[in-house]
Amino acid sequence: MTETPKKTLTLTKKSTNSTPKNTVSRTGKRIIRREELNPAPTKPANPKGKPTNKKKPARKPTKKPTIAPSDLKAKELNDRLNGFNVWLNFQPLALGIDKDLFKLVNDEQFPGGSKKVVQKVLRMHTHHGRYLAALVQGGERYQLDGLSNGEVSESERQWAAEKIKARQS
């Protein structure tokens, strides 16, 4: 094969027959040359009068704190559990009562009754002052239906007494 020289492409601008202007416009923008600008005033402007005290607009009221959906569901579940005398009277609950609560939530098809909600309700109930006072007194532990199921141990009574004492100080 013979090598042929490559052709180069040259572009030339078309000549315009117009006269040069003071401003050149390119793509819709105006270009102003420094020589064409008006000189800045040499005197400083007169100071304005005293500022008027305008009243600021009143603050917008703060938004009400929103309540988490799990808190709302926990309150509903607590209201439902208040139907049981053991729960309503803050008697010591049987160990493993959380499984009974899960079963109750599933059997009644309680809407929004999740594990988090059940644990929140159980924590609120078992850390209540009346429940802790019942633990300090000792005695029987009860299931939701009122049947006795074990007794409160001495270590649990001491723990409840410490909790009450810590709250009072």
mmCIF file with all atom_site columns, C-alpha atoms in Angstrom:
data_model
loop_
_atom_site.group_PDB
_atom_site.id
_atom_site.type_symbol
_atom_site.label_atom_id
_atom_site.label_alt_id
_atom_site.label_comp_id
_atom_site.label_asym_id
_atom_site.label_entity_id
_atom_site.label_seq_id
_atom_site.pdbx_PDB_ins_code
_atom_site.Cartn_x
_atom_site.Cartn_y
_atom_site.Cartn_z
_atom_site.occupancy
_atom_site.B_iso_or_equiv
_atom_site.pdbx_formal_charge
_atom_site.auth_seq_id
_atom_site.auth_comp_id
_atom_site.auth_asym_id
_atom_site.auth_atom_id
_atom_site.pdbx_PDB_model_num
ATOM 1   C CA . MET A 1 1   ? 0.000   0.000   0.000   1.00 0.00 ? 1   MET A CA 1
ATOM 2   C CA . THR A 1 2   ? 1.129   3.403   -0.761  1.00 0.00 ? 2   THR A CA 1
ATOM 3   C CA . GLU A 1 3   ? 0.866   6.077   1.768   1.00 0.00 ? 3   GLU A CA 1
ATOM 4   C CA . THR A 1 4   ? -1.018  9.108   0.686   1.00 0.00 ? 4   THR A CA 1
ATOM 5   C CA . PRO A 1 5   ? -0.533  12.329  2.528   1.00 0.00 ? 5   PRO A CA 1
ATOM 6   C CA . LYS A 1 6   ? -3.303  13.205  4.957   1.00 0.00 ? 6   LYS A CA 1
ATOM 7   C CA . LYS A 1 7   ? -5.423  16.139  4.087   1.00 0.00 ? 7   LYS A CA 1
ATOM 8   C CA . THR A 1 8   ? -5.767  18.818  6.716   1.00 0.00 ? 8   THR A CA 1
ATOM 9   C CA . LEU A 1 9   ? -8.901  20.757  7.248   1.00 0.00 ? 9   LEU A CA 1
ATOM 10  C CA . THR A 1 10  ? -8.605  24.483  7.642   1.00 0.00 ? 10  THR A CA 1
ATOM 11  C CA . LEU A 1 11  ? -11.401 26.733  8.774   1.00 0.00 ? 11  LEU A CA 1
ATOM 12  C CA . THR A 1 12  ? -11.504 30.396  8.035   1.00 0.00 ? 12  THR A CA 1
ATOM 13  C CA . LYS A 1 13  ? -13.858 32.954  9.475   1.00 0.00 ? 13  LYS A CA 1
ATOM 14  C CA . LYS A 1 14  ? -16.182 34.741  7.176   1.00 0.00 ? 14  LYS A CA 1
ATOM 15  C CA . SER A 1 15  ? -15.504 38.376  6.922   1.00 0.00 ? 15  SER A CA 1
ATOM 16  C CA . THR A 1 16  ? -18.257 40.621  8.167   1.00 0.00 ? 16  THR A CA 1
ATOM 17  C CA . ASN A 1 17  ? -18.991 43.866  6.491   1.00 0.00 ? 17  ASN A CA 1
ATOM 18  C CA . SER A 1 18  ? -20.363 45.528  9.619   1.00 0.00 ? 18  SER A CA 1
ATOM 19  C CA . THR A 1 19  ? -18.785 48.330  11.587  1.00 0.00 ? 19  THR A CA 1
ATOM 20  C CA . PRO A 1 20  ? -17.412 47.607  15.062  1.00 0.00 ? 20  PRO A CA 1
ATOM 21  C CA . LYS A 1 21  ? -19.746 48.512  17.897  1.00 0.00 ? 21  LYS A CA 1
ATOM 22  C CA . ASN A 1 22  ? -19.040 49.752  21.413  1.00 0.00 ? 22  ASN A CA 1
ATOM 23  C CA . THR A 1 23  ? -20.600 46.615  22.793  1.00 0.00 ? 23  THR A CA 1
ATOM 24  C CA . VAL A 1 24  ? -20.140 43.214  21.356  1.00 0.00 ? 24  VAL A CA 1
ATOM 25  C CA . SER A 1 25  ? -22.942 40.786  21.808  1.00 0.00 ? 25  SER A CA 1
ATOM 26  C CA . ARG A 1 26  ? -22.252 37.130  21.915  1.00 0.00 ? 26  ARG A CA 1
ATOM 27  C CA . THR A 1 27  ? -24.886 34.540  22.540  1.00 0.00 ? 27  THR A CA 1
ATOM 28  C CA . GLY A 1 28  ? -27.335 37.067  23.807  1.00 0.00 ? 28  GLY A CA 1
ATOM 29  C CA . LYS A 1 29  ? -25.005 38.549  26.455  1.00 0.00 ? 29  LYS A CA 1
ATOM 30  C CA . ARG A 1 30  ? -23.765 42.104  26.481  1.00 0.00 ? 30  ARG A CA 1
ATOM 31  C CA . ILE A 1 31  ? -20.082 42.744  27.053  1.00 0.00 ? 31  ILE A CA 1
ATOM 32  C CA . ILE A 1 32  ? -19.183 46.122  28.500  1.00 0.00 ? 32  ILE A CA 1
ATOM 33  C CA . ARG A 1 33  ? -15.653 47.402  28.298  1.00 0.00 ? 33  ARG A CA 1
ATOM 34  C CA . ARG A 1 34  ? -14.026 49.086  31.270  1.00 0.00 ? 34  ARG A CA 1
ATOM 35  C CA . GLU A 1 35  ? -13.528 52.333  29.401  1.00 0.00 ? 35  GLU A CA 1
ATOM 36  C CA . GLU A 1 36  ? -17.245 52.616  28.849  1.00 0.00 ? 36  GLU A CA 1
ATOM 37  C CA . LEU A 1 37  ? -18.187 52.441  32.541  1.00 0.00 ? 37  LEU A CA 1
ATOM 38  C CA . ASN A 1 38  ? -19.188 55.616  34.342  1.00 0.00 ? 38  ASN A CA 1
ATOM 39  C CA . PRO A 1 39  ? -16.705 56.722  36.996  1.00 0.00 ? 39  PRO A CA 1
ATOM 40  C CA . ALA A 1 40  ? -17.716 56.082  40.620  1.00 0.00 ? 40  ALA A CA 1
ATOM 41  C CA . PRO A 1 41  ? -18.973 59.090  42.594  1.00 0.00 ? 41  PRO A CA 1
ATOM 42  C CA . THR A 1 42  ? -16.223 60.764  44.594  1.00 0.00 ? 42  THR A CA 1
ATOM 43  C CA . LYS A 1 43  ? -18.422 62.008  47.438  1.00 0.00 ? 43  LYS A CA 1
ATOM 44  C CA . PRO A 1 44  ? -19.715 59.498  49.938  1.00 0.00 ? 44  PRO A CA 1
ATOM 45  C CA . ALA A 1 45  ? -23.458 59.300  50.078  1.00 0.00 ? 45  ALA A CA 1
ATOM 46  C CA . ASN A 1 46  ? -25.260 61.140  52.864  1.00 0.00 ? 46  ASN A CA 1
ATOM 47  C CA . PRO A 1 47  ? -25.947 58.913  55.866  1.00 0.00 ? 47  PRO A CA 1
ATOM 48  C CA . LYS A 1 48  ? -29.500 57.837  56.205  1.00 0.00 ? 48  LYS A CA 1
ATOM 49  C CA . GLY A 1 49  ? -31.597 58.841  59.181  1.00 0.00 ? 49  GLY A CA 1
ATOM 50  C CA . LYS A 1 50  ? -31.919 56.816  62.336  1.00 0.00 ? 50  LYS A CA 1
ATOM 51  C CA . PRO A 1 51  ? -33.258 53.347  61.756  1.00 0.00 ? 51  PRO A CA 1
ATOM 52  C CA . THR A 1 52  ? -36.861 52.928  62.673  1.00 0.00 ? 52  THR A CA 1
ATOM 53  C CA . ASN A 1 53  ? -37.696 50.279  65.213  1.00 0.00 ? 53  ASN A CA 1
ATOM 54  C CA . LYS A 1 54  ? -39.840 47.943  63.258  1.00 0.00 ? 54  LYS A CA 1
ATOM 55  C CA . LYS A 1 55  ? -41.555 45.246  65.199  1.00 0.00 ? 55  LYS A CA 1
ATOM 56  C CA . LYS A 1 56  ? -40.413 41.786  64.373  1.00 0.00 ? 56  LYS A CA 1
ATOM 57  C CA . PRO A 1 57  ? -43.106 39.360  63.354  1.00 0.00 ? 57  PRO A CA 1
ATOM 58  C CA . ALA A 1 58  ? -44.361 37.130  66.130  1.00 0.00 ? 58  ALA A CA 1
ATOM 59  C CA . ARG A 1 59  ? -42.741 33.747  66.406  1.00 0.00 ? 59  ARG A CA 1
ATOM 60  C CA . LYS A 1 60  ? -44.608 30.825  65.058  1.00 0.00 ? 60  LYS A CA 1
ATOM 61  C CA . PRO A 1 61  ? -45.891 28.539  67.787  1.00 0.00 ? 61  PRO A CA 1
ATOM 62  C CA . THR A 1 62  ? -43.748 25.491  68.322  1.00 0.00 ? 62  THR A CA 1
ATOM 63  C CA . LYS A 1 63  ? -45.008 22.240  66.969  1.00 0.00 ? 63  LYS A CA 1
ATOM 64  C CA . LYS A 1 64  ? -46.610 19.896  69.429  1.00 0.00 ? 64  LYS A CA 1
ATOM 65  C CA . PRO A 1 65  ? -44.371 16.947  70.163  1.00 0.00 ? 65  PRO A CA 1
ATOM 66  C CA . THR A 1 66  ? -45.432 13.990  68.111  1.00 0.00 ? 66  THR A CA 1
ATOM 67  C CA . ILE A 1 67  ? -46.166 10.748  69.886  1.00 0.00 ? 67  ILE A CA 1
ATOM 68  C CA . ALA A 1 68  ? -44.536 7.659   68.470  1.00 0.00 ? 68  ALA A CA 1
ATOM 69  C CA . PRO A 1 69  ? -46.941 5.070   67.039  1.00 0.00 ? 69  PRO A CA 1
ATOM 70  C CA . SER A 1 70  ? -45.479 2.399   69.319  1.00 0.00 ? 70  SER A CA 1
ATOM 71  C CA . ASP A 1 71  ? -46.356 4.583   72.335  1.00 0.00 ? 71  ASP A CA 1
ATOM 72  C CA . LEU A 1 72  ? -49.945 4.891   71.111  1.00 0.00 ? 72  LEU A CA 1
ATOM 73  C CA . LYS A 1 73  ? -50.214 1.133   70.594  1.00 0.00 ? 73  LYS A CA 1
ATOM 74  C CA . ALA A 1 74  ? -48.621 0.518   74.005  1.00 0.00 ? 74  ALA A CA 1
ATOM 75  C CA . LYS A 1 75  ? -51.266 2.709   75.645  1.00 0.00 ? 75  LYS A CA 1
ATOM 76  C CA . GLU A 1 76  ? -54.028 0.804   73.806  1.00 0.00 ? 76  GLU A CA 1
ATOM 77  C CA . LEU A 1 77  ? -52.575 -2.535  74.899  1.00 0.00 ? 77  LEU A CA 1
ATOM 78  C CA . ASN A 1 78  ? -52.242 -1.306  78.488  1.00 0.00 ? 78  ASN A CA 1
ATOM 79  C CA . ASP A 1 79  ? -55.899 -0.228  78.441  1.00 0.00 ? 79  ASP A CA 1
ATOM 80  C CA . ARG A 1 80  ? -56.835 -3.687  77.151  1.00 0.00 ? 80  ARG A CA 1
ATOM 81  C CA . LEU A 1 81  ? -54.767 -5.412  79.854  1.00 0.00 ? 81  LEU A CA 1
ATOM 82  C CA . ASN A 1 82  ? -56.439 -3.318  82.566  1.00 0.00 ? 82  ASN A CA 1
ATOM 83  C CA . GLY A 1 83  ? -59.375 -5.711  82.102  1.00 0.00 ? 83  GLY A CA 1
ATOM 84  C CA . PHE A 1 84  ? -57.368 -8.294  84.080  1.00 0.00 ? 84  PHE A CA 1
ATOM 85  C CA . ASN A 1 85  ? -57.498 -7.828  87.872  1.00 0.00 ? 85  ASN A CA 1
ATOM 86  C CA . VAL A 1 86  ? -53.896 -8.968  88.268  1.00 0.00 ? 86  VAL A CA 1
ATOM 87  C CA . TRP A 1 87  ? -52.738 -6.249  85.873  1.00 0.00 ? 87  TRP A CA 1
ATOM 88  C CA . LEU A 1 88  ? -55.077 -3.571  87.210  1.00 0.00 ? 88  LEU A CA 1
ATOM 89  C CA . ASN A 1 89  ? -54.108 -4.136  90.869  1.00 0.00 ? 89  ASN A CA 1
ATOM 90  C CA . PHE A 1 90  ? -50.346 -4.294  90.088  1.00 0.00 ? 90  PHE A CA 1
ATOM 91  C CA . GLN A 1 91  ? -49.940 -7.742  91.616  1.00 0.00 ? 91  GLN A CA 1
ATOM 92  C CA . PRO A 1 92  ? -46.597 -9.490  90.992  1.00 0.00 ? 92  PRO A CA 1
ATOM 93  C CA . LEU A 1 93  ? -46.676 -11.142 87.584  1.00 0.00 ? 93  LEU A CA 1
ATOM 94  C CA . ALA A 1 94  ? -45.494 -14.670 86.870  1.00 0.00 ? 94  ALA A CA 1
ATOM 95  C CA . LEU A 1 95  ? -42.073 -15.159 85.331  1.00 0.00 ? 95  LEU A CA 1
ATOM 96  C CA . GLY A 1 96  ? -42.376 -15.558 81.568  1.00 0.00 ? 96  GLY A CA 1
ATOM 97  C CA . ILE A 1 97  ? -45.568 -13.491 81.405  1.00 0.00 ? 97  ILE A CA 1
ATOM 98  C CA . ASP A 1 98  ? -44.280 -11.929 78.189  1.00 0.00 ? 98  ASP A CA 1
ATOM 99  C CA . LYS A 1 99  ? -45.074 -15.156 76.333  1.00 0.00 ? 99  LYS A CA 1
ATOM 100 C CA . ASP A 1 100 ? -48.647 -14.993 77.602  1.00 0.00 ? 100 ASP A CA 1
ATOM 101 C CA . LEU A 1 101 ? -48.872 -11.380 76.450  1.00 0.00 ? 101 LEU A CA 1
ATOM 102 C CA . PHE A 1 102 ? -47.603 -12.319 72.967  1.00 0.00 ? 102 PHE A CA 1
ATOM 103 C CA . LYS A 1 103 ? -50.164 -15.116 72.826  1.00 0.00 ? 103 LYS A CA 1
ATOM 104 C CA . LEU A 1 104 ? -52.931 -12.726 73.915  1.00 0.00 ? 104 LEU A CA 1
ATOM 105 C CA . VAL A 1 105 ? -51.921 -10.192 71.246  1.00 0.00 ? 105 VAL A CA 1
ATOM 106 C CA . ASN A 1 106 ? -51.903 -12.877 68.547  1.00 0.00 ? 106 ASN A CA 1
ATOM 107 C CA . ASP A 1 107 ? -55.174 -14.503 69.647  1.00 0.00 ? 107 ASP A CA 1
ATOM 108 C CA . GLU A 1 108 ? -57.067 -11.217 69.720  1.00 0.00 ? 108 GLU A CA 1
ATOM 109 C CA . GLN A 1 109 ? -55.381 -10.051 66.521  1.00 0.00 ? 109 GLN A CA 1
ATOM 110 C CA . PHE A 1 110 ? -54.485 -6.805  68.266  1.00 0.00 ? 110 PHE A CA 1
ATOM 111 C CA . PRO A 1 111 ? -53.547 -4.368  65.471  1.00 0.00 ? 111 PRO A CA 1
ATOM 112 C CA . GLY A 1 112 ? -50.036 -3.033  65.824  1.00 0.00 ? 112 GLY A CA 1
ATOM 113 C CA . GLY A 1 113 ? -49.167 -5.371  68.680  1.00 0.00 ? 113 GLY A CA 1
ATOM 114 C CA . SER A 1 114 ? -45.492 -5.935  67.942  1.00 0.00 ? 114 SER A CA 1
ATOM 115 C CA . LYS A 1 115 ? -42.716 -7.291  70.115  1.00 0.00 ? 115 LYS A CA 1
ATOM 116 C CA . LYS A 1 116 ? -41.536 -3.737  70.788  1.00 0.00 ? 116 LYS A CA 1
ATOM 117 C CA . VAL A 1 117 ? -44.996 -2.681  71.961  1.00 0.00 ? 117 VAL A CA 1
ATOM 118 C CA . VAL A 1 118 ? -45.395 -5.667  74.297  1.00 0.00 ? 118 VAL A CA 1
ATOM 119 C CA . GLN A 1 119 ? -41.943 -5.109  75.794  1.00 0.00 ? 119 GLN A CA 1
ATOM 120 C CA . LYS A 1 120 ? -42.661 -1.399  76.272  1.00 0.00 ? 120 LYS A CA 1
ATOM 121 C CA . VAL A 1 121 ? -45.952 -2.103  78.070  1.00 0.00 ? 121 VAL A CA 1
ATOM 122 C CA . LEU A 1 122 ? -44.367 -4.746  80.255  1.00 0.00 ? 122 LEU A CA 1
ATOM 123 C CA . ARG A 1 123 ? -41.474 -2.444  81.184  1.00 0.00 ? 123 ARG A CA 1
ATOM 124 C CA . MET A 1 124 ? -43.837 0.426   82.035  1.00 0.00 ? 124 MET A CA 1
ATOM 125 C CA . HIS A 1 125 ? -45.956 -1.868  84.205  1.00 0.00 ? 125 HIS A CA 1
ATOM 126 C CA . THR A 1 126 ? -43.132 -3.636  86.039  1.00 0.00 ? 126 THR A CA 1
ATOM 127 C CA . HIS A 1 127 ? -41.270 -0.378  86.793  1.00 0.00 ? 127 HIS A CA 1
ATOM 128 C CA . HIS A 1 128 ? -44.381 1.338   88.168  1.00 0.00 ? 128 HIS A CA 1
ATOM 129 C CA . GLY A 1 129 ? -44.177 2.346   91.832  1.00 0.00 ? 129 GLY A CA 1
ATOM 130 C CA . ARG A 1 130 ? -47.237 0.316   92.842  1.00 0.00 ? 130 ARG A CA 1
ATOM 131 C CA . TYR A 1 131 ? -45.830 -2.824  91.188  1.00 0.00 ? 131 TYR A CA 1
ATOM 132 C CA . LEU A 1 132 ? -42.472 -2.369  92.922  1.00 0.00 ? 132 LEU A CA 1
ATOM 133 C CA . ALA A 1 133 ? -44.265 -1.903  96.267  1.00 0.00 ? 133 ALA A CA 1
ATOM 134 C CA . ALA A 1 134 ? -46.141 -5.172  95.671  1.00 0.00 ? 134 ALA A CA 1
ATOM 135 C CA . LEU A 1 135 ? -42.818 -6.910  94.955  1.00 0.00 ? 135 LEU A CA 1
ATOM 136 C CA . VAL A 1 136 ? -41.324 -5.591  98.203  1.00 0.00 ? 136 VAL A CA 1
ATOM 137 C CA . GLN A 1 137 ? -44.261 -7.070  100.138 1.00 0.00 ? 137 GLN A CA 1
ATOM 138 C CA . GLY A 1 138 ? -43.494 -10.414 98.523  1.00 0.00 ? 138 GLY A CA 1
ATOM 139 C CA . GLY A 1 139 ? -46.011 -13.224 98.247  1.00 0.00 ? 139 GLY A CA 1
ATOM 140 C CA . GLU A 1 140 ? -47.355 -15.065 95.241  1.00 0.00 ? 140 GLU A CA 1
ATOM 141 C CA . ARG A 1 141 ? -46.785 -14.317 91.574  1.00 0.00 ? 141 ARG A CA 1
ATOM 142 C CA . TYR A 1 142 ? -49.829 -14.462 89.327  1.00 0.00 ? 142 TYR A CA 1
ATOM 143 C CA . GLN A 1 143 ? -50.675 -15.177 85.724  1.00 0.00 ? 143 GLN A CA 1
ATOM 144 C CA . LEU A 1 144 ? -53.096 -12.912 83.875  1.00 0.00 ? 144 LEU A CA 1
ATOM 145 C CA . ASP A 1 145 ? -56.041 -15.211 84.613  1.00 0.00 ? 145 ASP A CA 1
ATOM 146 C CA . GLY A 1 146 ? -55.392 -14.943 88.375  1.00 0.00 ? 146 GLY A CA 1
ATOM 147 C CA . LEU A 1 147 ? -53.783 -18.354 88.987  1.00 0.00 ? 147 LEU A CA 1
ATOM 148 C CA . SER A 1 148 ? -50.768 -18.305 91.300  1.00 0.00 ? 148 SER A CA 1
ATOM 149 C CA . ASN A 1 149 ? -47.483 -19.240 89.692  1.00 0.00 ? 149 ASN A CA 1
ATOM 150 C CA . GLY A 1 150 ? -44.488 -19.192 92.046  1.00 0.00 ? 150 GLY A CA 1
ATOM 151 C CA . GLU A 1 151 ? -43.377 -16.741 94.690  1.00 0.00 ? 151 GLU A CA 1
ATOM 152 C CA . VAL A 1 152 ? -41.350 -13.542 94.770  1.00 0.00 ? 152 VAL A CA 1
ATOM 153 C CA . SER A 1 153 ? -37.746 -14.348 95.753  1.00 0.00 ? 153 SER A CA 1
ATOM 154 C CA . GLU A 1 154 ? -35.749 -12.433 98.348  1.00 0.00 ? 154 GLU A CA 1
ATOM 155 C CA . SER A 1 155 ? -33.341 -11.031 95.735  1.00 0.00 ? 155 SER A CA 1
ATOM 156 C CA . GLU A 1 156 ? -36.287 -9.666  93.725  1.00 0.00 ? 156 GLU A CA 1
ATOM 157 C CA . ARG A 1 157 ? -37.683 -8.020  96.863  1.00 0.00 ? 157 ARG A CA 1
ATOM 158 C CA . GLN A 1 158 ? -34.297 -6.399  97.552  1.00 0.00 ? 158 GLN A CA 1
ATOM 159 C CA . TRP A 1 159 ? -34.018 -5.192  93.948  1.00 0.00 ? 159 TRP A CA 1
ATOM 160 C CA . ALA A 1 160 ? -37.489 -3.607  94.134  1.00 0.00 ? 160 ALA A CA 1
ATOM 161 C CA . ALA A 1 161 ? -36.628 -1.949  97.465  1.00 0.00 ? 161 ALA A CA 1
ATOM 162 C CA . GLU A 1 162 ? -33.435 -0.485  95.940  1.00 0.00 ? 162 GLU A CA 1
ATOM 163 C CA . LYS A 1 163 ? -35.398 0.870   92.970  1.00 0.00 ? 163 LYS A CA 1
ATOM 164 C CA . ILE A 1 164 ? -37.915 2.571   95.256  1.00 0.00 ? 164 ILE A CA 1
ATOM 165 C CA . LYS A 1 165 ? -35.139 3.988   97.438  1.00 0.00 ? 165 LYS A CA 1
ATOM 166 C CA . ALA A 1 166 ? -33.272 5.348   94.385  1.00 0.00 ? 166 ALA A CA 1
ATOM 167 C CA . ARG A 1 167 ? -36.422 7.128   93.175  1.00 0.00 ? 167 ARG A CA 1
ATOM 168 C CA . GLN A 1 168 ? -37.006 8.777   96.541  1.00 0.00 ? 168 GLN A CA 1
ATOM 169 C CA . SER A 1 169 ? -33.494 10.204  96.792  1.00 0.00 ? 169 SER A CA 1
#
